[in-house]
mmCIF file of C-alpha atoms in Angstrom:
data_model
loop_
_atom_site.group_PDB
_atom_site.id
_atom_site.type_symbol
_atom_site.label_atom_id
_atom_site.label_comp_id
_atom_site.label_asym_id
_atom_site.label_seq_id
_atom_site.Cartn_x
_atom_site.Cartn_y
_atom_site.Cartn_z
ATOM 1 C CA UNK A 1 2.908 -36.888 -18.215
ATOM 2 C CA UNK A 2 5.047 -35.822 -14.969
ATOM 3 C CA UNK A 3 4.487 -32.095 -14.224
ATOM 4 C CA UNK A 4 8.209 -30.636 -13.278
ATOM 5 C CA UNK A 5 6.836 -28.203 -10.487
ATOM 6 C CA UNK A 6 10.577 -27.736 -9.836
ATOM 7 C CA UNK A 7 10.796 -25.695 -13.207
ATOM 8 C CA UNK A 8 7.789 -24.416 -13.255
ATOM 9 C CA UNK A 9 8.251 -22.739 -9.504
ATOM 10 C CA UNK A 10 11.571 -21.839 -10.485
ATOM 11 C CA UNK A 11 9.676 -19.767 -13.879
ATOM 12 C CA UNK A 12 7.430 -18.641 -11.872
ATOM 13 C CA UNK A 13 9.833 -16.990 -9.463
ATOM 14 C CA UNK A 14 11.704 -15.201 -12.367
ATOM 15 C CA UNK A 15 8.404 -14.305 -13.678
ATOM 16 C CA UNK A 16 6.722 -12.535 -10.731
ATOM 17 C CA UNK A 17 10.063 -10.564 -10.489
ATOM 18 C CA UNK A 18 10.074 -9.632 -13.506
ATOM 19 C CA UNK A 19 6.458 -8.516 -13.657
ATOM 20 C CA UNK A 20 7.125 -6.358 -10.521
ATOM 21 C CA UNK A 21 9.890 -4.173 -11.576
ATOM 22 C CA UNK A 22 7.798 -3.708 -15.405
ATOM 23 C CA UNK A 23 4.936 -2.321 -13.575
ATOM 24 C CA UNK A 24 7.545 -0.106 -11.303
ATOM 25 C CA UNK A 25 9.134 1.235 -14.209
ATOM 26 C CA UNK A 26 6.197 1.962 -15.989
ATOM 27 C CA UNK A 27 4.681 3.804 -12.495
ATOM 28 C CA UNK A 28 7.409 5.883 -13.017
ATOM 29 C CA UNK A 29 7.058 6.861 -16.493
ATOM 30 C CA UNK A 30 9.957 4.507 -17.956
ATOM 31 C CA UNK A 31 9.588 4.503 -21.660
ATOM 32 C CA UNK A 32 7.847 0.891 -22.790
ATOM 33 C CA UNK A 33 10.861 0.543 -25.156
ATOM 34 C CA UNK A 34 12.954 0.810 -22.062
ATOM 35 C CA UNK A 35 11.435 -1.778 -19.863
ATOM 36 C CA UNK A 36 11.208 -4.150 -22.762
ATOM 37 C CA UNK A 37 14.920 -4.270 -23.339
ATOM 38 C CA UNK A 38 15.675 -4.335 -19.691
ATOM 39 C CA UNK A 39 13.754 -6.993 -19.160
ATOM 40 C CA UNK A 40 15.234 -8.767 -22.178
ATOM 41 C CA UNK A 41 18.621 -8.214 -20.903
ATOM 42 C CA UNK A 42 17.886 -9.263 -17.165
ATOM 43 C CA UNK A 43 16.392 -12.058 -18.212
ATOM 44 C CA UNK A 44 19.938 -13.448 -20.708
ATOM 45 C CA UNK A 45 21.850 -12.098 -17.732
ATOM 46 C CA UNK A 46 20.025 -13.990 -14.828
ATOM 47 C CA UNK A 47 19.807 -17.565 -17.069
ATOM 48 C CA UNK A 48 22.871 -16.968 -18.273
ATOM 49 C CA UNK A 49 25.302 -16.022 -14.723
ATOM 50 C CA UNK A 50 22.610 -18.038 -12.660
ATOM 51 C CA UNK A 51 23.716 -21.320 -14.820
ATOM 52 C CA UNK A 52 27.822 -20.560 -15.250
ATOM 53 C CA UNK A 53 28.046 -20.016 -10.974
ATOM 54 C CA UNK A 54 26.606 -23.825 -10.529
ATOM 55 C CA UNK A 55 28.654 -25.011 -13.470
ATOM 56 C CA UNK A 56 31.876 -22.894 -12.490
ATOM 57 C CA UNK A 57 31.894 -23.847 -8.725
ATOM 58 C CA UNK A 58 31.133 -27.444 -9.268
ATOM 59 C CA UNK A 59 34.209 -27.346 -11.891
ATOM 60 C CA UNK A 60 31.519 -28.433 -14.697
ATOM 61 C CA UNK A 61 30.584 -31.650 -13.155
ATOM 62 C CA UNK A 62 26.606 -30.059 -12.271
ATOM 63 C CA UNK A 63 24.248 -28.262 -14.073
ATOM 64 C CA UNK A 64 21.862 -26.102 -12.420
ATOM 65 C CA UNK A 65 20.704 -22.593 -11.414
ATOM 66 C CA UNK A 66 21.937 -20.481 -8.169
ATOM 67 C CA UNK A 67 20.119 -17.714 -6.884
ATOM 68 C CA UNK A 68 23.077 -15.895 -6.500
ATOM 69 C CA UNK A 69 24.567 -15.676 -9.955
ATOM 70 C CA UNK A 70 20.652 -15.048 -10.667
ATOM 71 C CA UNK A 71 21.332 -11.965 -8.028
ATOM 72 C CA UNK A 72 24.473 -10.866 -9.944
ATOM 73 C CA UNK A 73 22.933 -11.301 -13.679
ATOM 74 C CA UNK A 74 20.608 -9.178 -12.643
ATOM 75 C CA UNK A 75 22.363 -6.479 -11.290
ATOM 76 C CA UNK A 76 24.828 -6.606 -14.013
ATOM 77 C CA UNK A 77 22.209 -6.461 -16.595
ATOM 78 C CA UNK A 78 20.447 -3.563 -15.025
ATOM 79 C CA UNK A 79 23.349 -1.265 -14.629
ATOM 80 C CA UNK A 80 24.303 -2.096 -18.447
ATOM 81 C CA UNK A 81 20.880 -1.043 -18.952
ATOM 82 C CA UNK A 82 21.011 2.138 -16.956
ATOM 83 C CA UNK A 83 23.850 3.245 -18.808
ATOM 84 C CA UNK A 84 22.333 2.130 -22.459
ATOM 85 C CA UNK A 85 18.901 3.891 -21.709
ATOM 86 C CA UNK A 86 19.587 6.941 -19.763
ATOM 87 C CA UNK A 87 15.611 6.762 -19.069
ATOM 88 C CA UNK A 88 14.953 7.501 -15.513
ATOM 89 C CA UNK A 89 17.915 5.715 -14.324
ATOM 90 C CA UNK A 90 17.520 6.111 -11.019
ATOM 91 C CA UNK A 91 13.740 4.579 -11.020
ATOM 92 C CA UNK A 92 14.520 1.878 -13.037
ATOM 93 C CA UNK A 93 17.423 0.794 -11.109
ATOM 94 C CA UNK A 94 15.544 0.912 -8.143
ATOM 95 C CA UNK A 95 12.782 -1.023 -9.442
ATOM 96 C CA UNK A 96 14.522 -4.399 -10.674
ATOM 97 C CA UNK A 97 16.331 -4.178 -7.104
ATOM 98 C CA UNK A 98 13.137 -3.694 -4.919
ATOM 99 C CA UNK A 99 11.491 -6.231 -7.028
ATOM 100 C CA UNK A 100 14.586 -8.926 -6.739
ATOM 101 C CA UNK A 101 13.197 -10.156 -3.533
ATOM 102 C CA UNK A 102 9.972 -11.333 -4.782
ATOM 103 C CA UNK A 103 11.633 -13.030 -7.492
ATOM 104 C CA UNK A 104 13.933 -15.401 -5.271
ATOM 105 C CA UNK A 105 11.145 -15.436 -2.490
ATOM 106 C CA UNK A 106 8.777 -16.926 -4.965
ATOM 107 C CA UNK A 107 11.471 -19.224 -6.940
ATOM 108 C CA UNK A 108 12.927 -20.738 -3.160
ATOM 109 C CA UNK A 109 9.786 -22.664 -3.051
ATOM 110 C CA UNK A 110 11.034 -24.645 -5.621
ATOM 111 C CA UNK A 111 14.082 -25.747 -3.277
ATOM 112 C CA UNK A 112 11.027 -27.167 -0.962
ATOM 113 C CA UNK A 113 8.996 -28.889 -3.333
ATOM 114 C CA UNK A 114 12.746 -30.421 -4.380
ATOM 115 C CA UNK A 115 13.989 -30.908 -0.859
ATOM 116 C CA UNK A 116 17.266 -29.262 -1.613
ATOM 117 C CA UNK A 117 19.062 -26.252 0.223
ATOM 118 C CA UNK A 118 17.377 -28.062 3.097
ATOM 119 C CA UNK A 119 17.762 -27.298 7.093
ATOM 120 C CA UNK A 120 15.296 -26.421 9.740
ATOM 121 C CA UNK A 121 14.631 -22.797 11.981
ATOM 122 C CA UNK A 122 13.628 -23.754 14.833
ATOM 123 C CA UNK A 123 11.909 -26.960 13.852
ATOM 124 C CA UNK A 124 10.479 -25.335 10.494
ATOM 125 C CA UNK A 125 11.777 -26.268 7.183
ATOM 126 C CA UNK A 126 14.098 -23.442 5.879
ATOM 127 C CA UNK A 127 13.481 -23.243 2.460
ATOM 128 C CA UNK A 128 9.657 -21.584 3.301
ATOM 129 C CA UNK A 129 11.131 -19.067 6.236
ATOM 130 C CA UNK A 130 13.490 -18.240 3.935
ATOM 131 C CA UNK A 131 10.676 -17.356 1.243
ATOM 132 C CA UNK A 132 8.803 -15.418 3.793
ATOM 133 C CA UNK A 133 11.546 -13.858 5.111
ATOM 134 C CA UNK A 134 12.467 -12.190 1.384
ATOM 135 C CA UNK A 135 8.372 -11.664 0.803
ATOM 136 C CA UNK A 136 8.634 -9.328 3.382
ATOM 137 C CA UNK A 137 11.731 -7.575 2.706
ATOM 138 C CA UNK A 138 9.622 -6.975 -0.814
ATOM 139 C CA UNK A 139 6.771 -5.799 1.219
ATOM 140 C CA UNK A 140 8.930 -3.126 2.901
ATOM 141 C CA UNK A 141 11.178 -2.055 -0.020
ATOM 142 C CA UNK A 142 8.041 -1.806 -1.937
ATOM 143 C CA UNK A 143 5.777 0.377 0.534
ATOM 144 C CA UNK A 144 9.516 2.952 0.699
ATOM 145 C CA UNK A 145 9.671 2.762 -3.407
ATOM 146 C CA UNK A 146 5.825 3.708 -3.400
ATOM 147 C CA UNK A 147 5.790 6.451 -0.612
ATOM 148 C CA UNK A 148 9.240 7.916 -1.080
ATOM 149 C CA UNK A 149 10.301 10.953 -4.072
ATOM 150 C CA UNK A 150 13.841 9.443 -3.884
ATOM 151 C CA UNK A 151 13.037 5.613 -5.324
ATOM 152 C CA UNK A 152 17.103 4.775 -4.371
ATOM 153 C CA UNK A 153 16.218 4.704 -0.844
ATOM 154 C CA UNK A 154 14.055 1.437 -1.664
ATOM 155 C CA UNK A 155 16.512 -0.181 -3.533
ATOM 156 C CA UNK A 156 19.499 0.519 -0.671
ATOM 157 C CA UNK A 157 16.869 -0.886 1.932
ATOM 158 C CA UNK A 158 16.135 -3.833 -0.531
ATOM 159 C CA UNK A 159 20.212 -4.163 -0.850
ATOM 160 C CA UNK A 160 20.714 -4.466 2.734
ATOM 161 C CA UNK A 161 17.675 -6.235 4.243
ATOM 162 C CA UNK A 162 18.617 -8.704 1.686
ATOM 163 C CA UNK A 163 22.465 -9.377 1.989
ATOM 164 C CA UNK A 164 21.950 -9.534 6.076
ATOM 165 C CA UNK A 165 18.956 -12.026 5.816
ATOM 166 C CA UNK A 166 21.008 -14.067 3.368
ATOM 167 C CA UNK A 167 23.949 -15.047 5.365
ATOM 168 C CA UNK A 168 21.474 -15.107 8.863
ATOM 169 C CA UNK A 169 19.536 -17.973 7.347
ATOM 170 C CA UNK A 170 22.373 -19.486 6.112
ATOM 171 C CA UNK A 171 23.865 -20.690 9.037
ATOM 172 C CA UNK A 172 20.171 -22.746 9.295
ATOM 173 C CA UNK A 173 21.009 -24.747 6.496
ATOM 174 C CA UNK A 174 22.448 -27.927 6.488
ATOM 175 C CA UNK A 175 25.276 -27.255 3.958
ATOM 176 C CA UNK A 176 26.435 -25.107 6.585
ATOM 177 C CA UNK A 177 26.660 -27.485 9.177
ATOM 178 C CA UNK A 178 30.537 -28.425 10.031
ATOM 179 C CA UNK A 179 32.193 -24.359 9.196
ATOM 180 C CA UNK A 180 32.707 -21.463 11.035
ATOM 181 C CA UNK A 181 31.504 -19.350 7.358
ATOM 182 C CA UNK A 182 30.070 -21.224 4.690
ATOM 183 C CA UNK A 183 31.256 -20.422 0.835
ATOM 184 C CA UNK A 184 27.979 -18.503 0.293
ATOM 185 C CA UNK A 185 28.302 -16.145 3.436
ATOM 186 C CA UNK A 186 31.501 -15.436 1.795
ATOM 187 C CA UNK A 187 29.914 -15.048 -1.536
ATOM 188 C CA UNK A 188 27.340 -12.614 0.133
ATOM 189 C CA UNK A 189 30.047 -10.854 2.612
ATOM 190 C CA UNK A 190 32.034 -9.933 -0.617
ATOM 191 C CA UNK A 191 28.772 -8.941 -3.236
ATOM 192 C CA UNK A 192 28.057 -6.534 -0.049
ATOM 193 C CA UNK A 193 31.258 -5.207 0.740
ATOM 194 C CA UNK A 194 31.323 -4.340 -2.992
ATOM 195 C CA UNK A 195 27.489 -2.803 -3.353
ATOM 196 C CA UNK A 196 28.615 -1.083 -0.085
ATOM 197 C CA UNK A 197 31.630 0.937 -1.519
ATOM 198 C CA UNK A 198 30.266 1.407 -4.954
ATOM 199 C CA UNK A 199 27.351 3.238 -2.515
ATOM 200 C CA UNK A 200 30.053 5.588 -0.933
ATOM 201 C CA UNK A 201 31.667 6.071 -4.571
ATOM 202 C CA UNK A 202 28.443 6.962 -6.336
ATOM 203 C CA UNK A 203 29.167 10.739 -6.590
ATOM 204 C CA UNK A 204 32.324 9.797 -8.022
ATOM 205 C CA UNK A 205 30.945 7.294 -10.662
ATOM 206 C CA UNK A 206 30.286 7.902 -14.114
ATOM 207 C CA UNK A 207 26.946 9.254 -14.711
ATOM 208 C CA UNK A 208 24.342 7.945 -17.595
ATOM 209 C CA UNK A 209 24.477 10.817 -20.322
#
């Protein structure tokens, strides 16, 4: 029997995330009933947004799963979540968006073992810089979400390392090869552009009750 290493990377990936933010949450004394549903919900919402953005921008003619409408499921379903719980929401947003890094850093190895999303930095195959690359930025949000009181300071640092590093290595990648700014640099541009003035509008948002 063929082992699909493919799936099982991907898993993995989603896994490791989702094992990092539980023990966050929990470090922060996030109700268990909280962190189960969360993690319920992430989980529909990152399957569920990561599989319609293949299947959308394709116009149905591939099936697959993107890292970025895994990114956006995510976020989505933690914000919902926020709002549903009211349970530290400050901590437990932080902690799905610190550990989001790990989660694609871990599941991009898949793209390797595949050979897709392929290019080359510098004579090195992108698809592991790119997983280092995101390790790290989980290394650094983490060691700010450990050390600092305010836990959002992590997850802004995790934001931005991430959106910058994302359209960097993009232009690495052979997809991108032939345009000025490739669809997902767009994609990324306009996710940060709108994490960026929801930031400056925060004071002004509704608040979880």
């Amino acid at each position: 029997m063929r082992i699909n290493w493919y799936g099982i990377l991907l898993l993995t990936g989603i896994a490791s995330g989702f094992v990092s933010a539980t023990l966050l949450g929990a470090s922060c004394k996030i109700k268990r009933q909280t962190l189960a549903y969360t993690a319920f919900l992430n989980l529909l919402c990152v399957l569920v947004f990561s599989f319609m953005e293949v299947f959308y921008l394709s116009a149905g003619k591939l099936y697959g799963m993107s890292g970025l409408g895994g990114a956006l499921g995510l976020m989505i379903g933690t914000i919902v979540s926020v709002y549903i719980h009211n349970d530290h929401h400050k901590e437990l947003f932080s902690s799905w968006v610190v550990s989001a890094p790990l989660m694609y850093a871990v599941a991009k190895t898949a793209c390797l073992y595949a050979g897709c999303c392929s290019g080359s930095f510098f004579g090195l195959p992108i698809q592991p810089v790119v997983s280092l690359a995101f390790l790290l930025i989980y290394i650094i949000s983490l060691i700010v979400f450990i050390r600092s009181q305010e836990k959002s300071k992590a997850a802004y640092m995790a934001m931005l390392l991430a959106f910058v590093m994302r359209i960097v290595l993009d232009f690495f990648h052979d997809s991108h090869h032939g345009h000025l700014v490739s669809r997902e640099q767009i994609m990324v541009l306009v996710a940060g552009s709108i994490a960026f003035i929801l930031f400056l509008l925060r004071k002004k948002l509704p608040k979880p009750r």
